[in-house]
Amino acid sequence: MPNFMADSEVTVRLLGEVLVNGDALPDLLANLLIALSLAPDRRLPVYRLAEVWPDGQRPTDIAVHKAMSRLRDYVPLPAQRNRYYRIELDDGSVDADVFVAGVKALPNTADPAKMNELLELWDGDPRQHYPVTRKYWYRVYQARAELLKKLAHLSPPDLRSLSALATFLNHFPSTEIPAGLWFAASESGRTPGRKRVLIVEDQIGDDFASMLAPRYDYVILRSLADWHKFVVDEPLDFDVALVDLHLTSSSTDMEGIVVLEYLRDNTPIPTLLISGAPLPGDTEATRRQYKLSGVFLKGPDNSLPTLPDSVERAIREGRPRD
């Protein structure tokens, strides 16, 4: 666990069960602490604090003051001023702030070690534990969404290196997590009962994945370099492969041919070739040459409306016979 509050006299953990210096707080005090810690300037009026009472209760001002007096036993909390309370906490003393700042500071290039430190900050989904505080979490969950986007672009070997990823993902509803991360983090790489698709596509692999996610697990490789690394580090345990002909921004690179040749010569995986432009020569000859289950042209908007059905048919029928 990163030592994110080593220099602070008070340490506040909000990303899971609310703790102050390791001590759990009753739900009411936890709600108040969340609201104050995540509010701008850590400052709120009494009427806003009254909104985070459990079970929709509407407390009197006196009840709010009494609860704030109890909270003062845990954190620095000066007396109210002009019907406002403000909590005094050092920079770096609140794990949620550390997480937001850490995501913002991530470099454009992948840094799995730093990402893993950020994942380790989470010990649960606080919006589930403390539902009346949901509106205070926007900034934190926006940062979580940004981190998930960066994680989705890591190579499968880098994802597998993240020791905290599986635990982190299990904190949240599956609908909030990109489908590809669930099985990429698992030891087997598979969700029980689902087929698995390899997508080798440099530009719109995420679009393909979103079409296939309701039915299939998938792994996205975005370059020939990713492919070479994956083949070395991971078993090709897939039920079907989608391979783009061009794996750079150039329309003449033909790097997908390297992938097609490997799949043809070393695996029984049914393979669909994807291209944004007609293939040179005889398409049927290309299909026979690489033992393809299909050749598909992207539409004007890079769409492939029949992709899920084509994938299902390729899995059902298998690789064409010679």
Coordinates of C-alpha atoms in Angstrom, one line a residue:
M1 CA 0.0 0.0 0.0
P2 CA 1.5 3.4 -0.9
N3 CA 2.5 5.5 2.1
F4 CA 0.5 8.5 0.8
M5 CA 0.1 10.3 4.1
A6 CA 3.4 9.8 5.9
D7 CA 3.8 13.5 6.8
S8 CA 0.3 14.2 7.9
E9 CA -0.9 14.1 11.5
V10 CA -4.4 13.1 10.4
T11 CA -4.9 10.5 7.7
V12 CA -8.3 10.2 6.0
R13 CA -9.3 7.2 3.9
L14 CA -12.4 7.7 1.9
L15 CA -12.0 5.2 -1.0
G16 CA -13.8 2.4 0.7
E17 CA -14.8 2.3 4.4
V18 CA -14.1 5.7 5.9
L19 CA -11.2 5.6 8.3
V20 CA -9.4 8.3 10.2
N21 CA -6.0 7.3 11.4
G22 CA -7.1 3.7 10.9
D23 CA -10.3 4.1 13.0
A24 CA -13.7 3.5 11.4
L25 CA -16.4 6.1 11.8
P26 CA -20.1 5.7 12.3
D27 CA -22.0 6.2 9.1
L28 CA -23.3 9.6 10.0
L29 CA -19.9 11.0 10.8
A30 CA -18.5 9.3 7.7
N31 CA -21.1 11.0 5.6
L32 CA -20.2 14.4 7.1
L33 CA -16.5 13.8 6.7
I34 CA -16.9 12.8 3.0
A35 CA -19.0 15.9 2.2
L36 CA -16.5 18.2 3.9
S37 CA -13.4 16.6 2.6
L38 CA -14.6 16.6 -1.0
A39 CA -16.3 20.0 -1.0
P40 CA -14.5 23.0 -2.6
D41 CA -12.2 24.5 0.0
R42 CA -13.4 21.7 2.4
R43 CA -16.2 24.1 3.5
L44 CA -20.0 23.7 3.6
P45 CA -23.0 25.5 5.1
V46 CA -25.1 23.8 7.8
Y47 CA -28.0 23.2 5.5
R48 CA -25.8 21.2 3.1
L49 CA -24.4 19.1 5.9
A50 CA -28.0 18.3 6.9
E51 CA -28.5 16.7 3.5
V52 CA -26.2 13.8 4.2
W53 CA -28.1 12.4 7.1
P54 CA -28.8 8.7 6.8
D55 CA -32.2 7.4 5.7
G56 CA -33.3 10.7 4.4
Q57 CA -33.8 12.3 7.8
R58 CA -34.0 16.1 8.0
P59 CA -32.1 17.0 11.2
T60 CA -32.4 20.3 13.2
D61 CA -29.5 22.7 13.2
I62 CA -28.8 21.6 16.8
A63 CA -28.5 18.0 15.7
V64 CA -26.0 19.0 13.0
H65 CA -24.0 20.9 15.5
K66 CA -23.9 18.0 17.9
A67 CA -22.8 15.6 15.1
M68 CA -20.0 18.1 14.1
S69 CA -18.9 18.2 17.7
R70 CA -18.6 14.4 17.6
L71 CA -16.6 14.6 14.4
R72 CA -14.2 17.0 16.0
D73 CA -13.0 14.1 18.1
Y74 CA -11.5 12.7 14.9
V75 CA -10.4 15.6 12.7
P76 CA -9.4 19.3 13.0
L77 CA -12.7 21.1 12.8
P78 CA -12.9 24.7 14.1
A79 CA -16.2 26.0 15.4
Q80 CA -18.7 27.0 12.8
R81 CA -18.5 30.5 11.4
N82 CA -21.4 32.3 9.7
R83 CA -23.2 29.0 9.7
Y84 CA -20.4 27.3 7.8
Y85 CA -18.1 24.5 8.8
R86 CA -14.6 24.0 7.4
I87 CA -12.4 21.0 7.9
E88 CA -8.6 21.6 8.1
L89 CA -6.6 18.8 6.5
D90 CA -3.1 18.9 5.1
D91 CA -2.4 18.4 1.4
G92 CA -1.9 14.7 0.8
S93 CA -3.8 13.6 3.9
V94 CA -7.0 12.5 2.0
D95 CA -6.6 9.4 -0.2
A96 CA -9.3 10.6 -2.7
D97 CA -7.2 13.8 -3.3
V98 CA -4.1 11.7 -3.8
F99 CA -5.9 9.5 -6.3
V100 CA -7.2 12.5 -8.4
A101 CA -3.8 14.2 -8.4
G102 CA -2.1 10.9 -9.3
V103 CA -4.3 10.2 -12.3
K104 CA -3.8 13.7 -13.5
A105 CA 0.0 13.3 -13.3
L106 CA 0.1 10.0 -15.2
P107 CA 2.4 10.3 -18.2
N108 CA 1.0 9.7 -21.7
T109 CA 3.2 6.6 -22.0
A110 CA 2.2 3.6 -20.0
D111 CA 3.4 3.5 -16.4
P112 CA 2.0 0.2 -14.9
A113 CA 3.8 0.6 -11.6
K114 CA 2.3 4.0 -11.0
M115 CA -1.1 2.8 -12.1
N116 CA -0.9 -0.1 -9.7
E117 CA -0.2 2.4 -6.8
L118 CA -3.3 4.3 -7.7
L119 CA -5.4 1.1 -7.8
E120 CA -4.1 0.1 -4.4
L121 CA -5.7 3.3 -2.9
W122 CA -9.2 1.8 -3.3
D123 CA -10.7 -0.5 -0.7
G124 CA -14.3 -0.5 -1.9
D125 CA -16.9 1.6 -3.7
P126 CA -17.8 4.4 -1.2
R127 CA -20.9 5.5 -3.2
Q128 CA -22.3 2.1 -2.3
H129 CA -21.4 2.3 1.3
Y130 CA -22.5 5.9 1.8
P131 CA -25.2 6.5 -0.9
V132 CA -26.3 9.9 0.4
T133 CA -22.9 11.4 -0.4
R134 CA -23.1 10.4 -4.1
K135 CA -23.1 14.0 -5.5
Y136 CA -19.8 14.8 -3.8
W137 CA -17.9 12.1 -5.7
Y138 CA -18.0 13.5 -9.2
R139 CA -14.4 14.6 -9.4
V140 CA -13.1 11.4 -8.0
Y141 CA -15.1 9.1 -10.2
Q142 CA -14.2 11.2 -13.2
A143 CA -10.6 10.5 -12.4
R144 CA -11.5 6.8 -12.0
A145 CA -13.0 6.9 -15.5
E146 CA -9.8 8.4 -16.9
L147 CA -7.7 5.8 -15.3
L148 CA -9.9 3.0 -16.7
K149 CA -9.4 4.5 -20.2
K150 CA -5.6 4.3 -19.7
L151 CA -5.8 0.8 -18.3
A152 CA -7.8 -0.3 -21.3
H153 CA -4.9 0.7 -23.6
L154 CA -2.3 -1.3 -21.7
S155 CA -1.1 -4.5 -23.3
P156 CA -2.4 -7.7 -21.8
P157 CA 1.0 -8.6 -20.2
D158 CA 1.1 -5.1 -18.6
L159 CA -2.4 -5.6 -17.3
R160 CA -1.5 -9.0 -15.9
S161 CA 1.4 -7.3 -14.0
L162 CA -1.0 -5.1 -12.0
S163 CA -1.4 -7.0 -8.7
A164 CA -4.1 -4.6 -7.5
L165 CA -6.3 -4.7 -10.7
A166 CA -8.6 -7.6 -10.0
T167 CA -9.4 -6.4 -6.5
F168 CA -10.0 -2.9 -7.8
L169 CA -12.4 -4.1 -10.5
N170 CA -14.3 -6.2 -8.1
H171 CA -15.2 -3.1 -6.1
F172 CA -17.5 -1.8 -8.8
P173 CA -20.6 -2.9 -10.8
S174 CA -19.6 -4.6 -14.1
T175 CA -21.6 -2.0 -16.0
E176 CA -19.1 0.6 -14.9
I177 CA -16.0 -1.3 -16.1
P178 CA -14.8 -1.8 -19.7
A179 CA -15.5 -5.4 -20.5
G180 CA -12.0 -6.1 -21.7
L181 CA -10.5 -5.4 -18.4
W182 CA -12.4 -8.1 -16.5
F183 CA -10.9 -11.1 -18.2
A184 CA -7.6 -9.5 -19.0
A185 CA -7.0 -9.2 -15.3
S186 CA -8.0 -12.8 -14.7
E187 CA -5.5 -15.6 -14.6
S188 CA -7.3 -17.6 -17.3
G189 CA -8.2 -14.6 -19.5
R190 CA -11.7 -16.0 -19.9
T191 CA -15.1 -15.4 -18.4
P192 CA -16.9 -18.8 -17.9
G193 CA -19.3 -19.6 -20.7
R194 CA -18.1 -16.9 -23.1
K195 CA -16.1 -17.2 -26.3
R196 CA -12.9 -15.1 -26.7
V197 CA -12.0 -12.8 -29.6
L198 CA -8.6 -11.5 -30.6
I199 CA -8.8 -8.0 -32.2
V200 CA -5.7 -6.7 -34.0
E201 CA -6.7 -3.2 -35.1
D202 CA -4.8 0.1 -34.7
Q203 CA -7.6 2.7 -34.8
I204 CA -11.2 1.4 -34.1
G205 CA -10.5 -1.7 -32.1
D206 CA -12.6 -0.2 -29.3
D207 CA -15.6 0.2 -31.6
F208 CA -15.3 -3.5 -32.6
A209 CA -15.0 -4.4 -28.9
S210 CA -18.2 -2.4 -27.9
M211 CA -20.1 -4.3 -30.6
L212 CA -18.8 -7.7 -29.4
A213 CA -18.8 -7.1 -25.6
P214 CA -22.4 -8.3 -25.0
R215 CA -21.5 -11.7 -26.3
Y216 CA -17.7 -12.2 -26.2
D217 CA -14.6 -11.6 -24.2
Y218 CA -11.8 -9.9 -26.2
V219 CA -8.2 -8.7 -26.3
I220 CA -7.3 -5.7 -28.4
L221 CA -3.8 -5.4 -29.9
R222 CA -3.2 -2.0 -31.5
S223 CA 0.1 -2.5 -33.5
L224 CA 2.4 -5.0 -34.9
A225 CA 4.7 -4.4 -32.0
D226 CA 1.9 -5.3 -29.6
W227 CA 1.3 -8.4 -31.6
H228 CA 4.9 -9.6 -31.5
K229 CA 5.1 -9.0 -27.7
F230 CA 1.8 -10.8 -27.1
V231 CA 2.8 -13.8 -29.1
V232 CA 5.9 -14.2 -27.0
D233 CA 4.2 -13.6 -23.6
E234 CA 0.7 -15.0 -23.9
P235 CA -0.9 -18.2 -25.3
L236 CA -3.2 -17.6 -28.3
D237 CA -6.2 -19.0 -26.6
F238 CA -9.0 -17.5 -28.8
D239 CA -12.0 -18.8 -30.6
V240 CA -11.8 -16.3 -33.5
A241 CA -9.5 -13.5 -34.6
L242 CA -10.2 -10.1 -36.3
V243 CA -7.2 -8.7 -38.1
D244 CA -6.9 -5.3 -39.8
L245 CA -4.8 -5.2 -42.9
H246 CA -3.2 -1.9 -42.1
L247 CA -1.8 -1.5 -38.6
T248 CA -0.5 2.0 -39.0
S249 CA -2.0 5.3 -40.2
S250 CA -0.7 4.4 -43.7
S251 CA -3.0 2.7 -46.1
T252 CA -0.1 0.8 -47.7
D253 CA 1.7 -0.8 -44.7
M254 CA 0.0 -4.3 -45.1
E255 CA 1.4 -5.2 -41.6
G256 CA -1.7 -7.3 -40.9
I257 CA -0.3 -9.9 -43.3
V258 CA 2.3 -10.8 -40.7
V259 CA -0.4 -11.7 -38.3
L260 CA -2.4 -13.6 -40.9
E261 CA 0.6 -15.7 -41.8
Y262 CA 1.3 -16.6 -38.2
L263 CA -2.3 -17.5 -37.4
R264 CA -2.5 -19.6 -40.6
D265 CA 0.8 -21.5 -39.9
N266 CA 0.6 -21.9 -36.2
T267 CA -3.0 -22.0 -35.0
P268 CA -6.4 -23.4 -35.9
I269 CA -8.1 -20.1 -35.0
P270 CA -10.8 -18.9 -37.5
T271 CA -9.7 -15.5 -38.8
L272 CA -11.6 -12.6 -40.3
L273 CA -9.6 -10.0 -42.3
I274 CA -10.7 -6.4 -42.0
S275 CA -9.8 -3.6 -44.4
G276 CA -10.8 -0.1 -45.1
A277 CA -10.1 -0.4 -48.8
P278 CA -10.4 -3.2 -51.4
L279 CA -7.6 -5.7 -51.3
P280 CA -5.2 -5.8 -54.2
G281 CA -5.8 -8.7 -56.5
D282 CA -8.4 -11.4 -56.2
T283 CA -10.2 -11.3 -52.8
E284 CA -11.1 -15.0 -53.0
A285 CA -7.5 -15.9 -53.7
T286 CA -6.4 -14.0 -50.6
R287 CA -9.1 -15.8 -48.6
R288 CA -7.7 -19.2 -49.7
Q289 CA -4.1 -18.1 -49.3
Y290 CA -4.5 -17.2 -45.6
K291 CA -7.3 -19.7 -44.9
L292 CA -9.6 -16.9 -43.9
S293 CA -13.2 -17.3 -42.7
G294 CA -14.1 -14.0 -44.2
V295 CA -12.9 -10.7 -45.7
F296 CA -14.8 -7.6 -44.6
L297 CA -14.6 -4.0 -45.8
K298 CA -15.2 -1.2 -43.3
G299 CA -18.0 1.1 -44.3
P300 CA -17.7 4.8 -44.9
D301 CA -18.0 5.4 -41.1
N302 CA -15.7 2.4 -40.3
S303 CA -18.8 0.4 -39.4
L304 CA -19.3 -3.3 -39.7
P305 CA -22.9 -3.8 -38.8
T306 CA -22.8 -7.6 -39.3
L307 CA -19.7 -8.1 -37.3
P308 CA -21.2 -10.0 -34.3
D309 CA -23.1 -12.4 -36.6
S310 CA -20.0 -12.9 -38.7
V311 CA -17.9 -13.7 -35.6
E312 CA -20.6 -16.1 -34.4
R313 CA -20.6 -17.9 -37.8
A314 CA -16.8 -18.1 -37.9
I315 CA -16.7 -19.7 -34.5
R316 CA -19.5 -22.1 -35.4
E317 CA -18.0 -23.2 -38.8
G318 CA -14.3 -23.0 -37.9
R319 CA -11.5 -22.4 -40.2
P320 CA -12.2 -23.2 -43.9
R321 CA -10.8 -26.5 -45.1
D322 CA -8.0 -26.5 -47.7

